[in-house]
Coordinates of C-alpha atoms and ligand atoms in Angstrom, one line a residue:
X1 CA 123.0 46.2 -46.3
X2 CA 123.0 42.6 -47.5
X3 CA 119.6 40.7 -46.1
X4 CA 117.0 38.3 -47.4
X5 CA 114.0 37.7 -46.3
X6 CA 110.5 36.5 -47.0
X7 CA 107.1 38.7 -47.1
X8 CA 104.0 35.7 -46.7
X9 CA 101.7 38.8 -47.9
X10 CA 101.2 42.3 -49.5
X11 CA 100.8 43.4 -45.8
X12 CA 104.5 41.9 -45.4
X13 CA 105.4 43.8 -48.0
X14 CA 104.3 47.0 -46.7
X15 CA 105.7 46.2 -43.3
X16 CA 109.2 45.6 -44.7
X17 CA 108.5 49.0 -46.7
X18 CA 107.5 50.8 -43.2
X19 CA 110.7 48.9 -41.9
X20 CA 113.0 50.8 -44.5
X21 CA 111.5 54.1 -44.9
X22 CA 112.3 54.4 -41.0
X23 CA 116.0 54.5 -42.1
X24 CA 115.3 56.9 -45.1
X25 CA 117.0 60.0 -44.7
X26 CA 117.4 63.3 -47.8
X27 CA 118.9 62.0 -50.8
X28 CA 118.0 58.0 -49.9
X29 CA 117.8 55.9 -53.5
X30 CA 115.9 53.1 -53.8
X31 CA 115.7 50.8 -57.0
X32 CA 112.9 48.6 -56.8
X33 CA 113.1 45.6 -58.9
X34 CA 110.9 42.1 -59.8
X35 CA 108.6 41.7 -62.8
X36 CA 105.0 43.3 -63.2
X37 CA 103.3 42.9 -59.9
X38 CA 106.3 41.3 -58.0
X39 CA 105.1 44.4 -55.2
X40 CA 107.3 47.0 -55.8
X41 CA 104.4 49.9 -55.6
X42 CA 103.0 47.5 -52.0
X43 CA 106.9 48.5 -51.0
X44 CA 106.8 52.0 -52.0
X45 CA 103.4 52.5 -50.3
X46 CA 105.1 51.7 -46.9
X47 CA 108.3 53.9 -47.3
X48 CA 105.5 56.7 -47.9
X49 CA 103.1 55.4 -44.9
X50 CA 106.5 55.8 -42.4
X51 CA 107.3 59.2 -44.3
X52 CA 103.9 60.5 -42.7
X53 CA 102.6 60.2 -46.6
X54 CA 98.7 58.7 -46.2
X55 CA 97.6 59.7 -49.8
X56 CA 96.9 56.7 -51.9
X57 CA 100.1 55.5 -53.8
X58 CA 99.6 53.9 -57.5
X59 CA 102.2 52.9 -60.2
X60 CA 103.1 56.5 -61.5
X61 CA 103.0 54.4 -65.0
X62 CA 102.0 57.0 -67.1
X63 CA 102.9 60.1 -65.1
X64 CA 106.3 58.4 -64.6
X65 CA 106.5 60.4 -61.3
X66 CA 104.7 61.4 -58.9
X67 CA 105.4 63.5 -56.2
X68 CA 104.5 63.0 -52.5
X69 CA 104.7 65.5 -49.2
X70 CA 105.7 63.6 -46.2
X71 CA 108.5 64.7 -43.2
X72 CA 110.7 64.0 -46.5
X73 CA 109.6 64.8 -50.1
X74 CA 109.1 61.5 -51.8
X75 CA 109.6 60.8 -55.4
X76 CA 108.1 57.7 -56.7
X77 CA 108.8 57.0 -60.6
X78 CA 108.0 54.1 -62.9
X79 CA 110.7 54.3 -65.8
X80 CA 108.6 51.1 -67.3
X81 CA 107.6 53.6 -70.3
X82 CA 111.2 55.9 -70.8
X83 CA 113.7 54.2 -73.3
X84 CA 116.7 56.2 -73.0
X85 CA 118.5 58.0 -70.2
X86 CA 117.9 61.3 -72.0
X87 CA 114.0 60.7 -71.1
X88 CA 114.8 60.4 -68.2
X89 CA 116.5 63.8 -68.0
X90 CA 114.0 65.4 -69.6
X91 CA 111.6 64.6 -66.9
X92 CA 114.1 66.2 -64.5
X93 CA 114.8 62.3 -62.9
X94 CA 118.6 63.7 -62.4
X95 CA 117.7 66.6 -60.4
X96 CA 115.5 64.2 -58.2
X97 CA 118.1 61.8 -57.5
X98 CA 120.4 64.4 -56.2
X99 CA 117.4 66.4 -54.3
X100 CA 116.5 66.6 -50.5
X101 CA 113.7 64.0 -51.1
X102 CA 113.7 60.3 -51.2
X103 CA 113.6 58.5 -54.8
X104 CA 112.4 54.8 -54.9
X105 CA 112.5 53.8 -58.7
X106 CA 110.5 51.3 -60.1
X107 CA 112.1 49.6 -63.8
X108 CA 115.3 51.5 -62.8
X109 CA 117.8 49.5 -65.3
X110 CA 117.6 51.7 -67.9
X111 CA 119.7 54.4 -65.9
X112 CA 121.9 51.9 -64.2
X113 CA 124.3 53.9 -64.8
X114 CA 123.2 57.3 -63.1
X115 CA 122.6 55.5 -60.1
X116 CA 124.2 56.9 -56.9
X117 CA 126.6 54.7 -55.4
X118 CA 124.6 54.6 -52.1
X119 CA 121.6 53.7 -54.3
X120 CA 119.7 50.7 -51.8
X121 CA 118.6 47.8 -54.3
X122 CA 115.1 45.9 -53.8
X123 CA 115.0 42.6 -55.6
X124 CA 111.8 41.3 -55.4
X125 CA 111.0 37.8 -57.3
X126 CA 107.6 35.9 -56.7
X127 CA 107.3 32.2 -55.4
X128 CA 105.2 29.5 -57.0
X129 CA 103.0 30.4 -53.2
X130 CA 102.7 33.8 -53.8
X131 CA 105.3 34.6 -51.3
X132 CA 107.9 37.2 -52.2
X133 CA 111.8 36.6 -51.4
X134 CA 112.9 40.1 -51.0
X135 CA 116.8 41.0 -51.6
X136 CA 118.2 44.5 -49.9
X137 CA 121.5 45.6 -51.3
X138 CA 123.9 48.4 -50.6
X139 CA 122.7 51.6 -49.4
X140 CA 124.2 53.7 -47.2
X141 CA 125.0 51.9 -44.0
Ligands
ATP206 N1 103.7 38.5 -50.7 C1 103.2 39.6 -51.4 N2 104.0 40.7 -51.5 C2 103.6 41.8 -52.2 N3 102.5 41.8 -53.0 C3 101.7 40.7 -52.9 C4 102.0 39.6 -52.2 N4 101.1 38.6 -52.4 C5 100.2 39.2 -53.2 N5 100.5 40.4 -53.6 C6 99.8 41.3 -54.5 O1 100.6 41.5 -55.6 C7 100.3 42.8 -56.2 C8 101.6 43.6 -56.3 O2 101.3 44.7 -57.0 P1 102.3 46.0 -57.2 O3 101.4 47.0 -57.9 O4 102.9 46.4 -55.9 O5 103.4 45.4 -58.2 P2 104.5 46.2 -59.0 O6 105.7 45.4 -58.8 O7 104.5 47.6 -58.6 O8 104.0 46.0 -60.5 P3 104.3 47.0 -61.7 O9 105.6 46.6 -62.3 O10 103.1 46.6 -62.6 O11 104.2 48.4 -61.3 C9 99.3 43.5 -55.2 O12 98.0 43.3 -55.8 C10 99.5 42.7 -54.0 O13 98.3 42.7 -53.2
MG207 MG1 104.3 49.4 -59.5

């Protein structure tokens, strides 16, 4: 996948997330990216409202993941807090990225390099309006 596109809103934003989670299938990857309240938790919260999720979805900032039930598991982590890739082992991030659920990883850099190679990348930077310009990378189709 190569597309950008605009969200006006945070409703956008949760549109575009409904958009993709329709596409999310076991073992889908998404890195969410853009700076502290770019929208990457608006985004996640519509991947989980099209994966039958309705609970309410918040930054796992301190949990660093939290877990969801939906027609597909959903893991949502926020590596803001980890500082090495062994963290991120430890809190059994590995084992989620090769599970039967759907990962969408917020501050994902740090383990770059343990992404899949179907990994779908979200690149969301904010306009002096507001807006969002939203970037979809790679992926699987
Ligand atoms: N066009 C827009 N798209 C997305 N969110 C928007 C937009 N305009 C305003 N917002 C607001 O920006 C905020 C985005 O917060 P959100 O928690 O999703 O950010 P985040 O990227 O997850 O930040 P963090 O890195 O702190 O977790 C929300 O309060 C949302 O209502
Ligand atoms: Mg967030």
């Amino acid at each position: 996948m190569d597309r950008t596109l605009t969200c006006r809103t945070a409703d956008d934003m949760e549109a575009l997330g409904r958009e993709i989670g329709e596409t999310c299938v076991p073992g889908t990857v998404i890195s969410l990216r853009g700076s502290l309240g770019a929208g990457k938790t608006v985004f996640a919260k519509g991947v989980a409202r099209s994966l039958g999720i309705q609970e309410a979805i918040v930054s796992p900032t301190f949990t660093l993941v939290q877990e969801y039930d939906g027609r597909i598991p959903m893991y949502h982590m926020d590596l803001y807090r980890i500082t090495s890739e062994e963290d991120f082992q430890m809190i059994g991030g590995e084992d989620m990225l090769y599970s039967d659920g759907v990962c969408l990883i917020e501050w994902s850099e740090i383990i770059n390099s343990m992404l899949p190679s179907g990994t779908l990348f979200v690149q969301i930077t904010v306009n002096d309006d507001q807006s969002r310009t939203v970037t979809l990378k790679g992926g699987l189709k």
